[in-house]
Short mmCIF file of C-alpha atoms in Angstrom, two decimals:
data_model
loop_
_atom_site.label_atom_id
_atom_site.label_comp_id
_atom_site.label_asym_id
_atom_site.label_seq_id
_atom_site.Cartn_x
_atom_site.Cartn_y
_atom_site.Cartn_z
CA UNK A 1 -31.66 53.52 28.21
CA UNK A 2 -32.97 55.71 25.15
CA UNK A 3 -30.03 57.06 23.32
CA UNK A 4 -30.26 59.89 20.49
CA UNK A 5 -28.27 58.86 17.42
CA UNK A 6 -27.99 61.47 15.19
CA UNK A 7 -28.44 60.53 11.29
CA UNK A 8 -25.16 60.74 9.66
CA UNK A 9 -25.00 60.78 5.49
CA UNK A 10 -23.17 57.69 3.88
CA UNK A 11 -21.05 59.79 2.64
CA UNK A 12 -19.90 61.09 5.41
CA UNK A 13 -19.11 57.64 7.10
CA UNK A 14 -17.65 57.18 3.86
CA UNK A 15 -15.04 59.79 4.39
CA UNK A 16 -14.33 58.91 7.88
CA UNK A 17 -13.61 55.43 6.91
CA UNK A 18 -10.87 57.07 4.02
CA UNK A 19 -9.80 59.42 6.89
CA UNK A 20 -8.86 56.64 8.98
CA UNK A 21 -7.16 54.42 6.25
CA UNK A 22 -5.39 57.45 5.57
CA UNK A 23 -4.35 58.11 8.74
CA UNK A 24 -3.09 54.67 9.42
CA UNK A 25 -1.17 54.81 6.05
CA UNK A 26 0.58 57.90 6.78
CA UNK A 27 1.42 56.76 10.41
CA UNK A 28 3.17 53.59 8.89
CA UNK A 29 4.29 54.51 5.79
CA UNK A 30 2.83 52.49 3.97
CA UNK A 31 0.28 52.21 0.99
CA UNK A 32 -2.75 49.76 2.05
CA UNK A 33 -4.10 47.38 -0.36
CA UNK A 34 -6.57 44.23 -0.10
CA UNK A 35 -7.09 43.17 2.50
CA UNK A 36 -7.14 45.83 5.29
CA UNK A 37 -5.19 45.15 8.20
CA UNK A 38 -8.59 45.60 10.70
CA UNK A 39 -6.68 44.55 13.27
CA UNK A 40 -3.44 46.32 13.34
CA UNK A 41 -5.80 49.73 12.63
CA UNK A 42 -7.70 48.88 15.82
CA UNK A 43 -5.60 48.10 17.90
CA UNK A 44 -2.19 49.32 17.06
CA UNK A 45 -3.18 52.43 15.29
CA UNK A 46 -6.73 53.10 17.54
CA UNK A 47 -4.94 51.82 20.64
CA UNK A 48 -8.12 49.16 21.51
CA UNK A 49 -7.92 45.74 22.68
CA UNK A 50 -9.72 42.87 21.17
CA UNK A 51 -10.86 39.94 23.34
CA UNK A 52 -12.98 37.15 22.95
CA UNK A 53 -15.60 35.57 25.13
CA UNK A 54 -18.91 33.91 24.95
CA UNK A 55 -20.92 37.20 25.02
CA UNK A 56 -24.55 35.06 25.82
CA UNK A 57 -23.31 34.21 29.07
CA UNK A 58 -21.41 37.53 29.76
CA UNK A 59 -23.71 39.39 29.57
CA UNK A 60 -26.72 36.88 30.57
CA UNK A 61 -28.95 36.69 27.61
CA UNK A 62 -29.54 33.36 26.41
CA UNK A 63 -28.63 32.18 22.57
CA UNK A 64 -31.34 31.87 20.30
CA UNK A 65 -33.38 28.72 19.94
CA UNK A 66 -31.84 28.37 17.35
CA UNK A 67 -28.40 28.10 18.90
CA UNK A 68 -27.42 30.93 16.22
CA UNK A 69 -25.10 33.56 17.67
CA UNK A 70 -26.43 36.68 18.13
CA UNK A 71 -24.39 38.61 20.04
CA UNK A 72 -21.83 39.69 17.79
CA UNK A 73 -19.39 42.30 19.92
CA UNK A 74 -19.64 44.61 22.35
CA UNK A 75 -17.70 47.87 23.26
CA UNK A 76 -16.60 49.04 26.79
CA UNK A 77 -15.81 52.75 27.60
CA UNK A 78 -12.01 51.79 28.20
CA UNK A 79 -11.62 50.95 24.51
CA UNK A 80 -11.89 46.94 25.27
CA UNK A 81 -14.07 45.10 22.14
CA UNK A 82 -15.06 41.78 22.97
CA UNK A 83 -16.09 39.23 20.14
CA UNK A 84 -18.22 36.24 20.85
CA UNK A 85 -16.02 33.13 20.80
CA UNK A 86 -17.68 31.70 17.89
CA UNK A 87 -15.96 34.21 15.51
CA UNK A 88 -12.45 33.33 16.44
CA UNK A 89 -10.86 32.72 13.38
CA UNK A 90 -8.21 30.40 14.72
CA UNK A 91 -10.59 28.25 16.35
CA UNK A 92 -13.27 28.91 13.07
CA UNK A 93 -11.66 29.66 9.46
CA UNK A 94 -15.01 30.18 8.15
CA UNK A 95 -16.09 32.81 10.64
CA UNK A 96 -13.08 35.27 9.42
CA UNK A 97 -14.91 37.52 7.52
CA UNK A 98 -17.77 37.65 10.29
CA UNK A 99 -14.80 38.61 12.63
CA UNK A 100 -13.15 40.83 10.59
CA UNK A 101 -16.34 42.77 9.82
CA UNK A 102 -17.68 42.42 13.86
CA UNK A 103 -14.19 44.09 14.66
CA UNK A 104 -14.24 46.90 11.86
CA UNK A 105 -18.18 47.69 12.94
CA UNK A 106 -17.11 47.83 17.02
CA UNK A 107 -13.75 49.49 16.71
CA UNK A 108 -14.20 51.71 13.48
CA UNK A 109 -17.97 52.07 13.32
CA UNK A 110 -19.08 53.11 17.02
CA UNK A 111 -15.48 53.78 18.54
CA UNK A 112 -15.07 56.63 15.51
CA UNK A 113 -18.80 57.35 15.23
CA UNK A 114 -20.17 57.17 18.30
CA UNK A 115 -17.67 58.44 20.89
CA UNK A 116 -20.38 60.87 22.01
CA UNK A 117 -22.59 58.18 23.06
CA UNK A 118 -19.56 56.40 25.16
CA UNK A 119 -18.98 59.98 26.91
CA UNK A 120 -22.85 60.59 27.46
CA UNK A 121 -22.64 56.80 28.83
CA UNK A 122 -20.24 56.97 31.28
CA UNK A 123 -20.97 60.54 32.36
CA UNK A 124 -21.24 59.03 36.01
CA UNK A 125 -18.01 57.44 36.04
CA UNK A 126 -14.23 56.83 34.79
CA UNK A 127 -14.13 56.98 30.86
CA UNK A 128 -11.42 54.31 31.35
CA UNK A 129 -13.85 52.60 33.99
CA UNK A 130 -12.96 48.57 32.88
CA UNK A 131 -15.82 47.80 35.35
CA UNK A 132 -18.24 49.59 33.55
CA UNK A 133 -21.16 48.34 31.67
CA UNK A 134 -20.76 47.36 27.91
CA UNK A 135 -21.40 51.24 25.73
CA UNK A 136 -22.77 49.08 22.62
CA UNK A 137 -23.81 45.37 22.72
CA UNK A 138 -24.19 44.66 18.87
CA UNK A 139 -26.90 41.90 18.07
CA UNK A 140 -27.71 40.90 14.83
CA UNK A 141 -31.36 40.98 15.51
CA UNK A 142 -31.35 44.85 16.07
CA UNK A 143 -29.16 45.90 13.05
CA UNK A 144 -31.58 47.84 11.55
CA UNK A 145 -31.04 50.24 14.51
CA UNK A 146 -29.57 53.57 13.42
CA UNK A 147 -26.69 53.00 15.55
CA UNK A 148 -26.03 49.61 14.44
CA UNK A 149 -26.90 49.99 10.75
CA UNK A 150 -24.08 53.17 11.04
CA UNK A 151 -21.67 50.75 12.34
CA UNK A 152 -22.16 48.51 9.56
CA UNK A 153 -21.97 50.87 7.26
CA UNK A 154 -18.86 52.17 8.41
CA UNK A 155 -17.24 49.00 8.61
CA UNK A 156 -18.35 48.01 5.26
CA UNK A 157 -16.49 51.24 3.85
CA UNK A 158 -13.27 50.36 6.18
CA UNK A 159 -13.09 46.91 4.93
CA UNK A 160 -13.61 47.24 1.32
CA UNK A 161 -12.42 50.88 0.41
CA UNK A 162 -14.62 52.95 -2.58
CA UNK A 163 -11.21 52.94 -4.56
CA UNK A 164 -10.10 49.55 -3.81
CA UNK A 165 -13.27 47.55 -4.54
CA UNK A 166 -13.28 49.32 -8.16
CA UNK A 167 -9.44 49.10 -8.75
CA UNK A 168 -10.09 45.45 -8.10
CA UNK A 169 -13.22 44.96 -10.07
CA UNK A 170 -11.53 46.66 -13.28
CA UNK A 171 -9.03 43.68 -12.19
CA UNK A 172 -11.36 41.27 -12.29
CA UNK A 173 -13.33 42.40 -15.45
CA UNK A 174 -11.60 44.43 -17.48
CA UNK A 175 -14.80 45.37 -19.58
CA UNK A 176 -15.82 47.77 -16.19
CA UNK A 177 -19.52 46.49 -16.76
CA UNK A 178 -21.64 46.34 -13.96
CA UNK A 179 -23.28 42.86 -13.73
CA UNK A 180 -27.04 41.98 -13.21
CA UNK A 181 -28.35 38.73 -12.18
CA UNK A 182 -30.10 37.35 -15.39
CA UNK A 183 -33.58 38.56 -15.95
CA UNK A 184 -36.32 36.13 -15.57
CA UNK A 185 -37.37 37.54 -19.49
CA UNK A 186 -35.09 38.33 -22.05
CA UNK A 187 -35.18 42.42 -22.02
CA UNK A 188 -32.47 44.99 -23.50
CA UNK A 189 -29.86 46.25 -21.62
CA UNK A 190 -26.09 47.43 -20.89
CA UNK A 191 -24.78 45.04 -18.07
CA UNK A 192 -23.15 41.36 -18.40
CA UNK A 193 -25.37 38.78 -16.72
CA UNK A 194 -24.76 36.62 -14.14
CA UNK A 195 -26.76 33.48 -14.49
CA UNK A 196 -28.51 31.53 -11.98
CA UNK A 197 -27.22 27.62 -11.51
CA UNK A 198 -30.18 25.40 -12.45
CA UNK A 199 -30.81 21.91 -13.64
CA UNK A 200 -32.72 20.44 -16.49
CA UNK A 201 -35.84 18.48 -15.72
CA UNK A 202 -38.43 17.01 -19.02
CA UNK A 203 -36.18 19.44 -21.03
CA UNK A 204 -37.12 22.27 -18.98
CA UNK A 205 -34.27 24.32 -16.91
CA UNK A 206 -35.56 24.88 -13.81
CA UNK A 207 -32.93 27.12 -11.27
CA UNK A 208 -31.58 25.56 -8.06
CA UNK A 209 -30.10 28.74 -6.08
CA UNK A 210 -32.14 31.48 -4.73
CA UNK A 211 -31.32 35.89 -5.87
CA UNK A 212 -28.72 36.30 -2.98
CA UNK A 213 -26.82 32.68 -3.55
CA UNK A 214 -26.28 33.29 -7.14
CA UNK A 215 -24.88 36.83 -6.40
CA UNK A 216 -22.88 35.64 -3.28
CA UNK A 217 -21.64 32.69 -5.86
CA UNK A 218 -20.41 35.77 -8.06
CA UNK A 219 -19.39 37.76 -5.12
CA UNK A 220 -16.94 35.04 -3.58
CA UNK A 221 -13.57 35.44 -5.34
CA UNK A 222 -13.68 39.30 -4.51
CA UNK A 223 -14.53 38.32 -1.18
CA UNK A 224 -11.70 36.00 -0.70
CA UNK A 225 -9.68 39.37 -1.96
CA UNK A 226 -10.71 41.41 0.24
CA UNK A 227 -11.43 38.76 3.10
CA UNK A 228 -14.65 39.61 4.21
CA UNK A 229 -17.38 37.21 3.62
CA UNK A 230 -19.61 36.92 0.30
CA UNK A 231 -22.84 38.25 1.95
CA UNK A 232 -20.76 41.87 2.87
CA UNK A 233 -19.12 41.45 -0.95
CA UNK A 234 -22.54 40.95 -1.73
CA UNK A 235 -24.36 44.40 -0.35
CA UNK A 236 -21.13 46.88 -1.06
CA UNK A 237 -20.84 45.58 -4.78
CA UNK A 238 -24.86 46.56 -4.85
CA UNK A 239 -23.87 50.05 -3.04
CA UNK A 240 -21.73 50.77 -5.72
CA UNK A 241 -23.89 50.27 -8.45
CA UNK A 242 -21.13 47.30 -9.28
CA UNK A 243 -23.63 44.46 -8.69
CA UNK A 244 -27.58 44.69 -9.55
CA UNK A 245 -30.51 42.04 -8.81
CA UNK A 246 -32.53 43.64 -11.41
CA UNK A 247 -31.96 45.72 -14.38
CA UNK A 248 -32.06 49.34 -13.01
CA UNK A 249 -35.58 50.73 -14.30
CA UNK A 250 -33.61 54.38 -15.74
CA UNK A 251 -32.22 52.36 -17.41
CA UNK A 252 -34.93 50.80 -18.94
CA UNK A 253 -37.22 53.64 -19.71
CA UNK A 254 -34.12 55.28 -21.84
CA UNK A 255 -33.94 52.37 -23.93
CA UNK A 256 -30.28 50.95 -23.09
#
């Protein structure tokens, strides 16, 4: 079924995400800091329940060829998120982040985003219908959907705060300097390079990690801060202006 998702500005995900952090702080007392509580927000603040399950075979699409998961969540009209079994973090420490991030995007992004969607969906029957059909079945082959990359986004802002992420990179490096992956050619400019791991061969220095495993490399402690996994780290530092794959090109053409 064709569903109209409306395009929403970043920064007004942004603020909803701050809205809700706010919310939960104020309802608890409390003053958040690294990492978010995703769960206690969804569930004890949001009032949804988190299950998990092998979403392939609940809802009867096979897994990849690849025997990749890609059938992340999925969110019911009664407020029930289920996250594929692979994620569980007790049974997977190294899928944490992936859950944390899978629970943020199901019960922040589209639960807060997209409630209009779930009402339009279940129209012809019991908002609080548990039998009903799944409102959002998030695969990571379609996240460059509207719906899903809004999710994302949303989750991205939930999990690793505007605020936070640059209290905790002035922690990290107190010079504030952005950071750029080290050009290919020596050029002039304003950030502190990251350089790319490499080994010498007939005196030659020839690099051994790809653009996104150097910056992931870079990305990992914050990661491990915030608890989300380097590859999220990864694409928030770079929506902050934080963390850069190339030298910006204003910044080139004034000089700096």
């Amino acid at each position: 079924m064709s569903r109209h998702v409306p395009y929403l500005a970043e920064e007004a995900i942004e603020r909803d995400a701050a809205a809700l952090l706010a919310e939960f702080e104020h309802a608890r007392g409390m003053v958040l800091e690294p990492p978010i509580p995703v769960e206690d927000i969804v569930e004890k603040h949001l009032k949804l329940r988190i299950e998990f399950d092998d979403l392939h075979a609940r809802h009867n699409i096979p897994r990849p060829e690849s025997g990749q998961t890609d059938i992340l969540g999925a969110i019911y009209g009664d407020g029930s998120i289920f996250i594929d079994e692979t994620l569980d973090p007790d049974e997977n420490p190294s899928r944490e982040g992936r859950y944390r991030f899978t629970v943020a995007h199901e019960g922040g992004g589209h639960w807060r985003l997209h409630q209009h969607l779930i009402v339009e969906d279940t129209a012809q029957a019991s908002l609080f219908d548990g039998d009903s059909a799944p409102k959002f079945i998030c695969r990571s082959s379609q996240a460059k959907e509207r719906v899903e990359w809004q999710a994302d986004f949303y989750a991205s802002c939930l999990l690793m705060p505007r605020k936070m992420v640059f209290a905790v990179w002035d922690e990290f490096f107190p010079d504030r300097k952005p950071r750029v992956l080290q050009p290919k050619t020596s050029i002039e400019h304003s950030f502190v390079e990251i350089p790319k791991s490499g080994f010498q061969l007939s005196g030659q220095m020839l690099e051994c990690e790809t653009d996104d495993e150097a910056l992931e490399r870079f990305c990992k402690p914050l990661a491990e801060r915030f608890l989300v996994s380097p590859i999220a780290m990864r694409i928030r530092l770079e929506k902050l202006g934080l963390l850069h794959r190339t030298v910006p090109l204003q910044r080139l053409l004034a000089g700096n």
